[in-house]
Coordinates of C-alpha atoms in Angstrom, one line a residue:
M1 CA 0.0 0.0 0.0
Y2 CA 1.6 3.2 -1.1
R3 CA -0.8 5.4 0.9
S4 CA -3.6 5.1 3.4
H5 CA -4.6 8.7 3.0
N6 CA -4.0 11.5 0.5
C7 CA -2.1 14.7 1.3
G8 CA -5.2 16.8 1.5
E9 CA -7.5 14.9 3.9
L10 CA -5.8 14.8 7.3
R11 CA -7.4 16.9 10.0
A12 CA -7.3 17.3 13.8
S13 CA -9.6 14.3 14.1
H14 CA -6.7 12.2 12.7
I15 CA -4.3 13.1 15.5
N16 CA -2.5 10.1 17.0
T17 CA -3.4 8.0 13.9
E18 CA -0.7 6.2 12.0
V19 CA -0.9 6.9 8.3
T20 CA 1.0 6.3 5.1
L21 CA 1.3 9.1 2.5
S22 CA 3.0 9.3 -0.9
G23 CA 3.6 12.3 -3.1
W24 CA 6.1 14.9 -4.4
V25 CA 8.3 17.2 -2.3
Q26 CA 7.0 20.7 -2.7
K27 CA 9.7 22.3 -0.6
S28 CA 11.7 21.7 2.5
R29 CA 13.0 23.9 5.3
D30 CA 16.1 22.6 7.1
K31 CA 16.9 24.3 10.5
G32 CA 19.6 21.8 11.3
F33 CA 17.9 20.3 14.3
I34 CA 14.5 20.0 12.6
V35 CA 13.4 19.6 9.0
W36 CA 10.0 20.4 7.6
V37 CA 8.9 19.0 4.3
D38 CA 5.7 19.9 2.4
L39 CA 4.5 16.8 0.7
R40 CA 2.1 17.4 -2.3
D41 CA -0.3 15.2 -4.3
R42 CA -3.4 16.0 -6.4
Y43 CA -5.5 16.5 -3.3
G44 CA -3.3 19.0 -1.3
I45 CA -0.3 19.4 0.9
T46 CA 0.6 17.8 4.3
Q47 CA 3.6 19.1 6.3
L48 CA 6.0 16.4 7.4
V49 CA 8.3 16.9 10.3
F50 CA 11.7 15.3 11.2
D51 CA 13.5 16.4 14.4
E52 CA 16.7 15.1 16.0
E53 CA 14.9 14.3 19.3
R54 CA 12.4 11.9 17.7
T55 CA 14.0 11.0 14.4
S56 CA 17.0 8.7 13.8
K57 CA 20.3 10.3 12.6
S58 CA 20.2 8.4 9.4
M59 CA 16.6 9.5 8.6
M60 CA 17.5 13.1 9.5
E61 CA 20.4 12.9 7.0
Q62 CA 18.0 11.3 4.4
A63 CA 15.4 14.1 5.0
Q64 CA 18.1 16.8 4.5
Q65 CA 18.9 15.3 1.1
L66 CA 15.4 15.5 -0.3
G67 CA 15.1 17.7 -3.3
R68 CA 12.2 19.5 -5.0
E69 CA 9.9 17.1 -6.8
F70 CA 11.4 13.9 -5.3
V71 CA 8.7 11.2 -5.1
V72 CA 8.6 9.8 -1.6
Q73 CA 6.6 7.5 0.7
V74 CA 6.3 8.3 4.4
K75 CA 4.8 6.6 7.4
G76 CA 4.2 8.2 10.7
I77 CA 1.9 9.5 13.4
V78 CA -0.4 12.6 12.9
I79 CA 0.4 15.2 15.5
E80 CA -0.9 18.6 16.4
R81 CA 0.9 21.4 14.7
A82 CA 2.5 23.9 17.0
S83 CA 2.1 26.8 14.6
K84 CA -1.1 26.2 12.8
N85 CA -1.7 27.5 9.3
P86 CA -5.3 28.7 8.8
N87 CA -4.7 29.0 5.0
M88 CA -4.2 25.3 4.6
P89 CA -6.9 22.7 4.9
T90 CA -4.3 20.4 6.7
G91 CA -2.9 23.4 8.6
D92 CA -3.9 22.0 12.1
I93 CA -1.7 19.0 11.9
E94 CA 1.7 17.6 10.7
L95 CA 3.1 14.1 10.2
L96 CA 5.9 13.0 12.5
V97 CA 7.7 10.7 10.1
S98 CA 8.9 7.3 11.3
E99 CA 9.7 5.7 7.9
L100 CA 10.9 7.5 4.7
T101 CA 11.3 5.8 1.3
V102 CA 12.5 7.7 -1.7
L103 CA 10.5 6.2 -4.6
N104 CA 12.2 8.3 -7.3
E105 CA 14.6 11.2 -7.3
A106 CA 14.1 14.2 -9.5
I107 CA 16.4 16.7 -11.1
T108 CA 15.7 20.4 -10.4
P109 CA 12.6 21.4 -12.5
P110 CA 13.1 24.2 -15.1
F111 CA 10.5 26.3 -13.3
T112 CA 9.0 26.4 -9.8
I113 CA 6.0 24.2 -9.3
E114 CA 4.1 27.0 -7.5
D115 CA 0.8 28.8 -8.2
D116 CA 2.8 31.9 -9.2
T117 CA 5.6 30.3 -11.2
D118 CA 8.7 31.8 -12.7
G119 CA 8.2 29.8 -16.0
G120 CA 7.1 31.4 -19.2
E121 CA 4.3 30.0 -21.3
E122 CA 6.5 28.3 -23.9
L123 CA 8.7 26.7 -21.3
R124 CA 5.7 25.5 -19.3
M125 CA 4.2 24.0 -22.5
K126 CA 7.5 22.2 -23.2
Y127 CA 7.3 20.6 -19.7
R128 CA 3.5 20.4 -19.6
Y129 CA 3.6 17.3 -17.4
L130 CA 5.3 19.5 -14.7
D131 CA 2.9 22.4 -15.3
I132 CA 0.0 20.1 -14.6
R133 CA 1.3 19.6 -11.1
R134 CA 0.6 23.3 -10.4
N135 CA -2.7 24.1 -8.8
P136 CA -4.0 26.5 -11.5
V137 CA -3.6 24.0 -14.3
K138 CA -4.6 20.9 -12.2
D139 CA -7.7 22.7 -10.9
N140 CA -8.7 23.7 -14.4
L141 CA -8.5 20.1 -15.7
I142 CA -10.6 18.9 -12.7
F143 CA -13.0 21.7 -13.4
R144 CA -13.3 20.6 -17.0
A145 CA -14.0 17.1 -15.9
K146 CA -16.8 18.4 -13.6
V147 CA -18.4 20.4 -16.4
T148 CA -18.2 17.4 -18.8
Q149 CA -19.8 15.1 -16.2
E150 CA -22.7 17.6 -15.7
V151 CA -23.2 17.8 -19.4
R152 CA -23.5 14.0 -19.6
N153 CA -25.8 14.0 -16.6
Y154 CA -28.2 16.5 -18.0
L155 CA -28.4 15.1 -21.5
S156 CA -28.7 11.5 -20.3
K157 CA -31.6 12.5 -18.1
N158 CA -33.2 14.1 -21.1
D159 CA -33.1 10.8 -23.1
F160 CA -30.1 11.7 -25.3
I161 CA -28.1 8.7 -26.5
E162 CA -24.3 9.1 -26.7
V163 CA -23.1 7.7 -30.0
E164 CA -19.5 7.8 -31.3
T165 CA -18.9 8.7 -35.0
P166 CA -15.8 8.1 -37.1
Y167 CA -12.6 10.1 -37.1
L168 CA -11.4 8.9 -40.5
I169 CA -13.9 10.3 -43.0
K170 CA -14.3 11.8 -46.4
S171 CA -13.1 15.4 -47.1
T172 CA -16.1 17.6 -47.5
P173 CA -16.2 21.4 -47.8
E174 CA -17.3 22.9 -44.4
G175 CA -15.6 26.2 -44.4
A176 CA -12.1 25.4 -43.1
R177 CA -9.1 23.4 -44.3
D178 CA -9.2 19.7 -43.5
F179 CA -6.4 17.7 -41.9
V180 CA -5.9 14.8 -44.3
V181 CA -4.6 11.3 -43.6
P182 CA -3.2 9.2 -46.4
S183 CA -4.5 5.6 -46.8
R184 CA -1.9 3.0 -47.2
M185 CA -4.4 0.3 -48.3
N186 CA -6.1 2.7 -50.9
E187 CA -3.1 4.1 -52.8
G188 CA -3.4 7.8 -53.7
Q189 CA -6.5 8.3 -51.6
F190 CA -7.0 10.2 -48.3
Y191 CA -9.2 10.3 -45.3
A192 CA -10.0 13.7 -43.7
L193 CA -10.3 14.3 -39.9
P194 CA -13.8 15.7 -39.2
Q195 CA -14.3 19.4 -38.8
S196 CA -17.5 18.3 -37.1
P197 CA -19.7 15.2 -37.1
Q198 CA -22.4 17.1 -39.0
T199 CA -23.4 14.6 -41.7
F200 CA -23.1 11.7 -39.3
K201 CA -25.5 13.2 -36.7
Q202 CA -28.0 13.9 -39.5
L203 CA -27.7 10.2 -40.6
L204 CA -28.3 9.2 -37.0
M205 CA -31.6 11.1 -37.2
V206 CA -32.4 9.3 -40.4
G207 CA -31.6 6.1 -38.5
G208 CA -34.2 6.9 -35.9
M209 CA -31.9 7.7 -32.9
D210 CA -34.1 10.7 -32.2
K211 CA -31.8 12.4 -29.6
Y212 CA -28.1 12.1 -30.0
F213 CA -25.1 13.6 -28.3
Q214 CA -21.3 13.1 -28.3
I215 CA -18.4 14.9 -26.6
V216 CA -16.2 14.7 -29.6
K217 CA -12.8 15.9 -31.0
C218 CA -13.0 18.0 -34.1
F219 CA -10.2 19.2 -36.4
R220 CA -9.7 22.4 -38.4
D221 CA -6.5 23.5 -40.1
E222 CA -6.9 27.2 -39.3
D223 CA -4.7 30.0 -38.1
L224 CA -4.7 29.9 -34.3
R225 CA -5.4 32.4 -31.5
A226 CA -6.0 32.3 -27.7
D227 CA -9.4 30.6 -28.0
R228 CA -8.7 28.3 -31.0
Q229 CA -6.8 25.1 -31.3
P230 CA -6.3 22.8 -34.4
E231 CA -8.1 20.1 -32.4
F232 CA -11.0 21.1 -30.2
T233 CA -13.9 19.5 -28.4
Q234 CA -17.6 19.9 -29.2
I235 CA -20.7 18.9 -27.2
D236 CA -22.4 17.8 -30.4
C237 CA -26.2 17.3 -30.2
E238 CA -29.1 16.5 -32.6
M239 CA -32.8 16.0 -32.2
A240 CA -35.6 14.7 -34.5
F241 CA -39.2 15.7 -34.8
I242 CA -38.6 19.2 -33.3
E243 CA -38.9 22.8 -34.1
Q244 CA -36.5 25.6 -33.3
E245 CA -38.2 26.4 -30.0
D246 CA -37.7 22.8 -28.8
I247 CA -33.9 23.1 -29.3
L248 CA -33.7 26.5 -27.6
N249 CA -35.5 25.2 -24.6
V250 CA -33.4 22.1 -24.2
F251 CA -30.1 23.9 -24.4
E252 CA -31.2 26.8 -22.3
G253 CA -31.9 24.1 -19.8
L254 CA -28.4 22.6 -20.2
T255 CA -26.8 26.1 -19.8
R256 CA -28.9 26.8 -16.7
H257 CA -27.9 23.4 -15.3
L258 CA -24.2 24.0 -15.8
L259 CA -24.3 27.5 -14.3
K260 CA -26.2 26.2 -11.2
E261 CA -24.3 23.0 -10.6
V262 CA -20.8 24.3 -11.5
N263 CA -21.0 28.0 -10.6
G264 CA -23.9 28.2 -8.1
V265 CA -25.5 30.8 -10.3
E266 CA -29.2 30.8 -11.3
I267 CA -30.2 32.5 -14.6
D268 CA -33.8 33.2 -15.3
K269 CA -33.9 34.9 -18.7
F270 CA -32.0 34.1 -21.9
P271 CA -32.7 37.2 -24.0
R272 CA -33.1 36.9 -27.8
I273 CA -31.8 39.3 -30.4
Q274 CA -32.0 39.3 -34.2
Y275 CA -28.7 39.0 -36.0
D276 CA -29.4 42.3 -37.8
D277 CA -30.1 44.1 -34.5
A278 CA -26.9 42.6 -32.9
M279 CA -24.9 44.0 -35.7
R280 CA -26.6 47.4 -35.5
L281 CA -26.4 47.8 -31.7
Y282 CA -23.1 46.1 -31.0
G283 CA -21.2 45.7 -34.2
N284 CA -20.8 41.9 -33.9
D285 CA -22.9 38.7 -33.7
K286 CA -21.7 37.7 -30.2
P287 CA -22.3 40.8 -28.1
D288 CA -21.4 41.0 -24.5
I289 CA -24.5 42.3 -22.7
R290 CA -23.0 42.5 -19.2
F291 CA -22.7 46.3 -19.9
G292 CA -24.4 48.9 -22.1
M293 CA -22.6 51.1 -24.5
E294 CA -25.0 50.3 -27.3
F295 CA -24.3 51.9 -30.7
G296 CA -26.1 55.1 -31.6
E297 CA -26.3 55.8 -35.4
L298 CA -25.6 59.5 -35.9
N299 CA -26.1 60.0 -39.6
A300 CA -29.3 62.1 -39.2
V301 CA -27.7 64.4 -36.6
A302 CA -24.1 64.6 -37.8
Q303 CA -24.2 64.8 -41.6
H304 CA -25.9 68.2 -42.0
K305 CA -22.8 70.4 -41.4
E306 CA -19.6 71.0 -43.4
F307 CA -17.6 68.3 -41.7
N308 CA -16.7 66.2 -44.8
V309 CA -15.3 63.2 -42.8
F310 CA -18.9 62.5 -41.7
N311 CA -20.7 63.7 -44.8
S312 CA -18.8 61.3 -47.0
A313 CA -19.2 58.3 -44.6
E314 CA -21.7 55.5 -45.2
L315 CA -22.2 55.3 -41.4
V316 CA -21.5 57.7 -38.5
V317 CA -21.9 55.8 -35.2
G318 CA -21.0 56.4 -31.6
I319 CA -21.1 55.0 -28.1
A320 CA -21.4 56.7 -24.7
V321 CA -18.5 55.8 -22.3
P322 CA -19.8 55.9 -18.7
G323 CA -17.7 58.3 -16.7
G324 CA -15.5 58.9 -19.7
N325 CA -15.4 62.7 -19.3
K326 CA -12.8 62.2 -16.6
Y327 CA -10.3 61.0 -19.2
T328 CA -7.5 63.6 -19.8
R329 CA -6.7 64.8 -23.3
K330 CA -3.6 62.6 -23.2
E331 CA -5.7 59.5 -22.3
I332 CA -8.1 60.3 -25.2
D333 CA -5.2 60.7 -27.6
K334 CA -4.0 57.2 -26.6
L335 CA -7.5 55.9 -27.2
I336 CA -7.4 57.5 -30.7
D337 CA -4.0 55.8 -31.3
W338 CA -5.5 52.5 -30.2
V339 CA -8.3 52.6 -32.8
K340 CA -5.8 53.5 -35.5
R341 CA -3.8 50.4 -34.9
P342 CA -3.7 48.0 -37.9
Q343 CA -5.6 45.4 -35.9
V344 CA -8.6 47.8 -35.6
G345 CA -8.0 50.0 -38.7
A346 CA -10.0 53.2 -38.0
Q347 CA -8.8 56.4 -39.6
G348 CA -9.4 58.3 -36.4
M349 CA -12.0 59.1 -33.7
V350 CA -14.1 62.1 -32.9
Y351 CA -15.2 62.7 -29.3
S352 CA -17.6 64.9 -27.3
R353 CA -17.3 65.5 -23.6
C354 CA -20.6 65.6 -21.6
N355 CA -19.8 68.1 -18.9
D356 CA -21.5 68.0 -15.5
D357 CA -23.2 71.4 -16.1
G358 CA -25.0 70.1 -19.2
S359 CA -22.6 71.7 -21.7
F360 CA -20.5 69.8 -24.3
K361 CA -16.9 70.1 -25.5
S362 CA -16.0 68.2 -28.7
S363 CA -13.0 67.7 -30.9
V364 CA -15.1 69.2 -33.8
D365 CA -16.5 72.3 -32.1
K366 CA -15.7 74.2 -35.3
F367 CA -18.5 72.3 -37.1
Y368 CA -21.0 71.4 -34.4
D369 CA -22.8 73.6 -31.9
Q370 CA -24.2 72.7 -28.5
D371 CA -27.6 71.7 -29.9
D372 CA -25.9 69.3 -32.3
L373 CA -23.8 67.7 -29.6
A374 CA -26.8 67.4 -27.3
K375 CA -28.4 65.3 -30.1
W376 CA -25.3 63.1 -30.2
A377 CA -25.7 62.6 -26.5
E378 CA -29.4 61.8 -26.9
V379 CA -28.9 59.2 -29.6
T380 CA -26.1 57.4 -27.8
G381 CA -27.7 57.7 -24.4
A382 CA -24.9 59.7 -22.9
K383 CA -25.3 61.5 -19.6
A384 CA -23.4 64.2 -17.7
G385 CA -19.9 62.9 -17.0
D386 CA -19.8 60.6 -20.0
L387 CA -17.7 60.7 -23.1
V388 CA -19.2 60.1 -26.6
C389 CA -16.8 58.3 -29.0
V390 CA -17.6 58.5 -32.7
L391 CA -16.3 56.6 -35.7
S392 CA -17.3 56.9 -39.3
G393 CA -16.7 55.1 -42.6
D394 CA -17.8 52.0 -44.5
A395 CA -20.8 50.6 -42.5
S396 CA -19.5 47.0 -42.0
K397 CA -15.9 48.1 -41.2
V398 CA -16.9 50.9 -38.8
R399 CA -19.2 48.7 -36.9
A400 CA -16.4 46.2 -36.4
Q401 CA -14.0 49.0 -35.4
L402 CA -16.5 50.4 -32.8
S403 CA -17.2 47.0 -31.5
A404 CA -13.5 46.5 -30.8
L405 CA -13.4 49.9 -29.1
R406 CA -16.4 49.0 -27.0
M407 CA -14.9 45.8 -25.7
E408 CA -11.5 47.6 -25.0
L409 CA -13.2 50.3 -23.0
A410 CA -15.3 47.8 -21.1
E411 CA -12.1 45.9 -20.2
R412 CA -10.5 49.2 -19.0
L413 CA -13.5 50.2 -17.0
G414 CA -13.8 46.8 -15.3
L415 CA -17.3 46.1 -16.8
R416 CA -16.5 42.5 -17.8
D417 CA -16.8 40.8 -14.5
P418 CA -16.0 37.0 -15.0
K419 CA -18.3 36.1 -12.1
V420 CA -21.3 37.7 -13.9
F421 CA -22.9 35.5 -16.6
A422 CA -25.1 37.1 -19.3
P423 CA -26.4 34.5 -21.9
L424 CA -28.0 35.7 -25.1
W425 CA -29.5 33.9 -28.2
V426 CA -28.7 35.5 -31.5
M427 CA -31.3 34.5 -34.0
D428 CA -32.0 34.5 -37.8
F429 CA -28.6 34.8 -39.3
P430 CA -28.3 35.3 -43.1
L431 CA -28.4 31.9 -44.8
L432 CA -25.7 32.9 -47.3
E433 CA -22.7 35.3 -47.3
L434 CA -21.3 37.0 -50.4
D435 CA -17.6 36.5 -51.1
E436 CA -16.7 39.9 -52.5
E437 CA -13.6 38.6 -54.2
T438 CA -15.3 35.8 -56.2
G439 CA -18.8 37.2 -56.3
H440 CA -20.2 33.8 -55.1
Y441 CA -22.3 33.0 -52.1
H442 CA -21.2 30.5 -49.4
A443 CA -23.1 29.2 -46.5
M444 CA -22.7 31.3 -43.3
H445 CA -23.1 28.2 -41.2
H446 CA -23.0 25.0 -43.4
P447 CA -24.7 23.7 -46.5
F448 CA -27.3 21.8 -44.5
T449 CA -28.9 24.7 -42.7
S450 CA -32.5 25.3 -43.5
P451 CA -33.8 28.7 -44.6
K452 CA -36.5 30.2 -42.4
P453 CA -40.0 28.9 -43.4
G454 CA -41.4 30.6 -46.5
Q455 CA -38.1 32.1 -47.6
L456 CA -36.9 29.3 -50.0
E457 CA -38.2 31.1 -53.0
L458 CA -36.1 34.2 -52.2
L459 CA -33.0 32.2 -53.1
D460 CA -33.6 32.9 -56.8
S461 CA -34.6 36.6 -56.5
N462 CA -32.6 37.9 -53.6
P463 CA -30.3 35.2 -52.0
G464 CA -28.6 37.7 -49.7
A465 CA -31.9 38.5 -48.0
V466 CA -32.7 34.9 -47.0
K467 CA -32.6 34.2 -43.3
A468 CA -31.3 30.9 -41.9
N469 CA -33.3 28.9 -39.4
A470 CA -30.2 29.2 -37.2
Y471 CA -29.2 30.4 -33.8
D472 CA -26.1 31.0 -31.7
L473 CA -25.9 30.9 -27.9
V474 CA -23.6 33.7 -26.6
L475 CA -22.2 33.9 -23.1
N476 CA -20.3 37.0 -22.0
G477 CA -19.4 38.1 -25.5
N478 CA -18.3 34.6 -26.6
E479 CA -20.1 32.2 -28.9
I480 CA -20.4 29.1 -26.9
G481 CA -22.8 27.2 -29.1
G482 CA -24.5 27.3 -32.5
G483 CA -26.9 25.3 -34.5
S484 CA -29.8 25.2 -36.9
I485 CA -32.8 23.4 -38.2
R486 CA -31.5 21.2 -40.9
I487 CA -32.7 20.6 -44.4
H488 CA -34.2 17.1 -44.4
D489 CA -35.4 16.5 -48.0
K490 CA -33.4 15.9 -51.1
A491 CA -35.1 18.5 -53.3
T492 CA -34.4 21.4 -50.9
Q493 CA -30.9 20.2 -50.3
A494 CA -30.3 20.1 -54.1
I495 CA -31.5 23.7 -54.4
M496 CA -29.2 24.8 -51.6
F497 CA -26.2 23.1 -53.3
K498 CA -27.1 24.8 -56.6
H499 CA -27.0 28.3 -54.9
L500 CA -23.7 27.4 -53.3
G501 CA -22.2 26.8 -56.8
F502 CA -22.1 23.0 -56.7
T503 CA -22.9 21.3 -60.0
E504 CA -25.2 18.3 -59.8
E505 CA -22.2 16.0 -60.2
E506 CA -20.1 17.8 -57.5
A507 CA -23.0 17.6 -55.0
K508 CA -23.4 13.9 -55.7
A509 CA -19.7 13.2 -55.4
Q510 CA -19.4 15.1 -52.1
F511 CA -22.7 14.4 -50.4
G512 CA -24.4 11.7 -52.4
F513 CA -24.6 9.5 -49.3
L514 CA -26.6 12.1 -47.4
M515 CA -28.9 12.9 -50.4
D516 CA -29.6 9.2 -50.8
A517 CA -30.4 8.8 -47.1
F518 CA -33.0 11.6 -47.4
E519 CA -34.9 9.5 -49.9
Y520 CA -35.5 6.8 -47.2
G521 CA -37.7 8.9 -44.9
A522 CA -35.6 11.6 -43.1
P523 CA -37.4 13.2 -40.2
P524 CA -37.4 16.9 -39.5
H525 CA -34.4 17.5 -37.3
G526 CA -32.0 20.1 -36.0
G527 CA -29.3 20.5 -33.4
L528 CA -26.6 22.5 -31.8
A529 CA -23.0 22.1 -30.9
F530 CA -21.3 23.7 -27.9
G531 CA -17.6 24.5 -28.0
L532 CA -16.6 22.6 -24.8
D533 CA -13.1 24.2 -24.5
R534 CA -14.5 27.8 -24.6
L535 CA -17.5 27.0 -22.5
V536 CA -15.3 25.5 -19.7
A537 CA -13.0 28.5 -19.8
I538 CA -15.8 31.0 -19.5
L539 CA -17.5 29.0 -16.7
G540 CA -14.0 29.0 -15.1
G541 CA -13.8 32.8 -15.3
Q542 CA -11.3 33.0 -18.2
E543 CA -11.5 33.5 -21.9
T544 CA -8.4 31.7 -23.1
I545 CA -8.8 27.9 -23.5
R546 CA -5.3 26.7 -23.4
D547 CA -5.0 26.1 -19.6
F548 CA -8.2 24.0 -19.7
I549 CA -6.7 21.5 -22.2
A550 CA -4.3 18.9 -20.9
F551 CA -1.7 19.1 -23.7
P552 CA -2.4 22.1 -25.9
K553 CA -0.7 23.3 -29.1
N554 CA 1.1 26.7 -29.3
N555 CA 0.1 29.5 -31.7
S556 CA 2.0 27.7 -34.6
G557 CA 0.0 24.6 -34.1
R558 CA 3.0 22.8 -32.5
D559 CA 3.1 20.5 -29.5
V560 CA 6.5 21.7 -28.2
M561 CA 6.5 18.9 -25.6
I562 CA 6.6 16.0 -28.0
D563 CA 7.9 18.1 -30.9
A564 CA 5.0 17.5 -33.3
P565 CA 4.3 17.8 -36.2
A566 CA 7.5 16.1 -37.3
P567 CA 9.0 14.7 -40.5
I568 CA 8.4 11.0 -41.3
D569 CA 11.1 8.8 -42.8
D570 CA 11.4 7.9 -46.5
E571 CA 10.3 4.3 -45.8
Q572 CA 6.9 5.6 -44.5
L573 CA 6.6 8.0 -47.4
T574 CA 7.1 5.2 -49.9
E575 CA 4.7 2.9 -48.0
L576 CA 2.0 5.7 -48.3
S577 CA 2.9 6.5 -52.0
L578 CA 3.8 10.0 -51.0
K579 CA 6.5 12.3 -52.4
L580 CA 7.4 15.6 -50.8
N581 CA 7.5 18.8 -52.9
L582 CA 8.8 21.3 -50.3
K583 CA 9.3 24.9 -51.1
S584 CA 12.9 26.0 -50.6

């Protein structure tokens, strides 16, 4: 028996009990006549004590040689601690060691295994197995396991069946690059790793499974960022014989369940907003509604003077920054420099101070009088003490720019409290998006998304106006889930493929198996997929997903711990009938 108890469970009630513990040496303090050692495992830390009055000379010498991260087993009697530590669950006791066994020595780790470590991110990723010993990472992984278990509990209680789908599939266009896998047994042919189990879950509905879910790995060969990895995990769900309202109710229920069971938070309302309104009021389709600063469109009150910057703009739009009038001119200039960064791309920013006495002072006083500026304040909802920030230009670009500014200001003002949760449904997305470079439409979600009832005919006359029977669930300014009612008949799916530029032959080659399945009695169906990594991070009070993944990739898609991806040898290339054509 390596241990009778773990390092986090001993309390005053265990005093005078003989126990066996095993774990890692967190640190030791050698006073010569007495040695204290903090022994750590997944569950916590217990202080060990060796002293020259009660410990043999040989064991004292052994204890003095213990290094950080040595793996040891100890046996001894639990005693009351003379200087209690109220910050530790085990702080009332310590273990007087009678037997010490070194199970494995350790070289000095490249960074301290502490909550506040001295290791940089890349170094910690290289030695991720050491990083996992640290409480912040360990606790995040345990938290993820709890969330995952609660997802399974909720869905299983609601009659969902967990079904696994294949990882080696056919490459199909779903909006991102596929990772491909060569087939040795089928020379010159390739599998693709799934970007999602989309077609399989639809086939499961055709198969009569009725309610399906899967916590599944998905793969997309995309550029990476803090909340994106080349492999990620979805809570993938599908339901048959349902309408949109059924799906929204089920997954509102799942989100409520997680917030209550994991965070102890109860949410009553899940507001709903149309996609068009989200873009108009917030400039993006995943607005953070924990705070205000809604957009106010100023064309009608700003384009009647001789200020050509506004007069020539498609859209003039502003936000009211609460308490922003306290900003100094230097601080506002820095804000202007921030919006002019290439990542944001604005040409500049106009502002108007809302003074406490009801007057206004703007950066364009030459063109606008007090009445004009009062109208700006009215449209943006600005009050005395606020600052109105105004951008102008091409409508789609300026909305994105002001959205970025809104989020930056909210961060600076402390309005994005991670302990506050504000869910929101965004509804009725466009079915199609126009690619300005090619002039062709592509699916905003995926080719199997159904148009809103009664809008199919619009595909011929005004495809850009067709709304999708689709919905996204947003939490704290992050899309945590999205889905749609699917097309479930061959004729409608053929029309959709046609408008996406597929020839009949191409559609059959890519999706013939699904089209054929629809001819055997496909039920009305729809579903939703949550991004588990992002959902867990937000529930855990963070927005970056990396520390909630056991072995993540870096921003270049590399696993620096195992040094992957890596070349394969010529023998393997020959076996797979592959020849490299590398750019020099």
